[in-house]
Amino acid sequence: MSARPTVAHAPLELEHFLPYRLSILSNTVSQAIAADYQQRYELSMTEWRVMAVLGRFEGLSAREVAERTAMDKVAVSRALARLVDAGRVDRATHDGDKRRSVLQLSAAGWAIHDEVAPLAREHERELLEKLNDEEKAWLARILDKLMAP
């Protein structure tokens, strides 16, 4: 016998719950882009996000990468270890301070970045084609507002 939801349980109507809908949209879009680079470069979604951040902000620490991506520190640390082992990211010490490492894309990392970034931009362009100019402007304003501290 299956339990039926009652008023006492008040289940979330996920199809109307904003965090759920945003998560589904994010996962759907990210997975569409990831299908290309995962097969071609054996690169996980987390690894690509780390590489994208390092392509934009060189010389970050692992903690700063985690903060900029809003990803779990352990997941970022594992992704960075794989990227360093694969020669895609270089790790150095910050001004001789062995407690803080700084990260940057290697030449091999930049080569992958420079192939994947245009693919990501193309996926974004295709997604945004569904919106008119006014809707695009509203979407940008709404996202900025929701992401503000």
PDB file of C-alpha atoms in Angstrom, residues 30-100:
ATOM      1  CA  SER A  30      25.112  22.182 -18.793  1.00  0.00           C
ATOM      2  CA  GLN A  31      24.656  18.564 -19.863  1.00  0.00           C
ATOM      3  CA  ALA A  32      23.978  19.580 -23.470  1.00  0.00           C
ATOM      4  CA  ILE A  33      27.253  21.506 -23.558  1.00  0.00           C
ATOM      5  CA  ALA A  34      29.125  18.838 -21.589  1.00  0.00           C
ATOM      6  CA  ALA A  35      28.248  16.093 -24.050  1.00  0.00           C
ATOM      7  CA  ASP A  36      30.700  17.639 -26.531  1.00  0.00           C
ATOM      8  CA  TYR A  37      33.720  18.157 -24.308  1.00  0.00           C
ATOM      9  CA  GLN A  38      33.305  15.094 -22.083  1.00  0.00           C
ATOM     10  CA  GLN A  39      33.692  12.713 -24.991  1.00  0.00           C
ATOM     11  CA  ARG A  40      36.286  14.728 -26.879  1.00  0.00           C
ATOM     12  CA  TYR A  41      38.584  15.597 -23.956  1.00  0.00           C
ATOM     13  CA  GLU A  42      37.579  13.209 -21.148  1.00  0.00           C
ATOM     14  CA  LEU A  43      36.729  16.311 -19.153  1.00  0.00           C
ATOM     15  CA  SER A  44      34.082  16.373 -16.415  1.00  0.00           C
ATOM     16  CA  MET A  45      31.635  19.224 -15.983  1.00  0.00           C
ATOM     17  CA  THR A  46      33.403  20.261 -12.782  1.00  0.00           C
ATOM     18  CA  GLU A  47      36.791  20.194 -14.502  1.00  0.00           C
ATOM     19  CA  TRP A  48      35.492  22.367 -17.343  1.00  0.00           C
ATOM     20  CA  ARG A  49      33.992  24.870 -14.912  1.00  0.00           C
ATOM     21  CA  VAL A  50      37.318  25.075 -13.083  1.00  0.00           C
ATOM     22  CA  MET A  51      39.135  25.582 -16.386  1.00  0.00           C
ATOM     23  CA  ALA A  52      36.647  28.258 -17.473  1.00  0.00           C
ATOM     24  CA  VAL A  53      37.157  30.160 -14.216  1.00  0.00           C
ATOM     25  CA  LEU A  54      40.943  29.918 -14.508  1.00  0.00           C
ATOM     26  CA  GLY A  55      40.686  31.079 -18.109  1.00  0.00           C
ATOM     27  CA  ARG A  56      38.893  34.193 -16.894  1.00  0.00           C
ATOM     28  CA  PHE A  57      40.730  34.756 -13.579  1.00  0.00           C
ATOM     29  CA  GLU A  58      44.333  33.585 -13.616  1.00  0.00           C
ATOM     30  CA  GLY A  59      46.254  32.963 -10.415  1.00  0.00           C
ATOM     31  CA  LEU A  60      43.404  31.922  -8.122  1.00  0.00           C
ATOM     32  CA  SER A  61      43.744  29.540  -5.217  1.00  0.00           C
ATOM     33  CA  ALA A  62      41.601  26.406  -4.995  1.00  0.00           C
ATOM     34  CA  ARG A  63      39.457  28.150  -2.363  1.00  0.00           C
ATOM     35  CA  GLU A  64      38.901  31.117  -4.686  1.00  0.00           C
ATOM     36  CA  VAL A  65      37.935  28.795  -7.551  1.00  0.00           C
ATOM     37  CA  ALA A  66      35.385  27.117  -5.262  1.00  0.00           C
ATOM     38  CA  GLU A  67      33.994  30.503  -4.242  1.00  0.00           C
ATOM     39  CA  ARG A  68      33.691  31.758  -7.832  1.00  0.00           C
ATOM     40  CA  THR A  69      31.953  28.586  -9.013  1.00  0.00           C
ATOM     41  CA  ALA A  70      29.797  28.095  -5.894  1.00  0.00           C
ATOM     42  CA  MET A  71      30.880  24.452  -6.041  1.00  0.00           C
ATOM     43  CA  ASP A  72      31.848  22.178  -3.183  1.00  0.00           C
ATOM     44  CA  LYS A  73      35.491  22.651  -2.114  1.00  0.00           C
ATOM     45  CA  VAL A  74      36.131  18.901  -2.161  1.00  0.00           C
ATOM     46  CA  ALA A  75      34.761  18.580  -5.719  1.00  0.00           C
ATOM     47  CA  VAL A  76      36.919  21.509  -6.851  1.00  0.00           C
ATOM     48  CA  SER A  77      39.970  20.054  -5.127  1.00  0.00           C
ATOM     49  CA  ARG A  78      39.467  16.680  -6.847  1.00  0.00           C
ATOM     50  CA  ALA A  79      38.909  18.339 -10.225  1.00  0.00           C
ATOM     51  CA  LEU A  80      42.051  20.412  -9.767  1.00  0.00           C
ATOM     52  CA  ALA A  81      44.088  17.334  -8.842  1.00  0.00           C
ATOM     53  CA  ARG A  82      42.939  15.602 -12.046  1.00  0.00           C
ATOM     54  CA  LEU A  83      43.626  18.711 -14.138  1.00  0.00           C
ATOM     55  CA  VAL A  84      47.117  19.116 -12.663  1.00  0.00           C
ATOM     56  CA  ASP A  85      47.860  15.403 -13.177  1.00  0.00           C
ATOM     57  CA  ALA A  86      46.661  15.673 -16.797  1.00  0.00           C
ATOM     58  CA  GLY A  87      48.901  18.700 -17.393  1.00  0.00           C
ATOM     59  CA  ARG A  88      45.959  21.022 -18.021  1.00  0.00           C
ATOM     60  CA  VAL A  89      46.513  23.249 -14.984  1.00  0.00           C
ATOM     61  CA  ASP A  90      49.788  24.452 -13.491  1.00  0.00           C
ATOM     62  CA  ARG A  91      50.073  24.886  -9.733  1.00  0.00           C
ATOM     63  CA  ALA A  92      52.694  27.166  -8.193  1.00  0.00           C
ATOM     64  CA  THR A  93      53.251  28.677  -4.759  1.00  0.00           C
ATOM     65  CA  HIS A  94      52.227  32.237  -4.047  1.00  0.00           C
ATOM     66  CA  ASP A  95      55.324  34.394  -3.527  1.00  0.00           C
ATOM     67  CA  GLY A  96      57.178  31.465  -1.959  1.00  0.00           C
ATOM     68  CA  ASP A  97      54.387  30.838   0.579  1.00  0.00           C
ATOM     69  CA  LYS A  98      53.944  27.056   0.392  1.00  0.00           C
ATOM     70  CA  ARG A  99      50.630  27.315   2.255  1.00  0.00           C
ATOM     71  CA  ARG A 100      48.946  29.037  -0.705  1.00  0.00           C
TER      72      ARG A 100
END
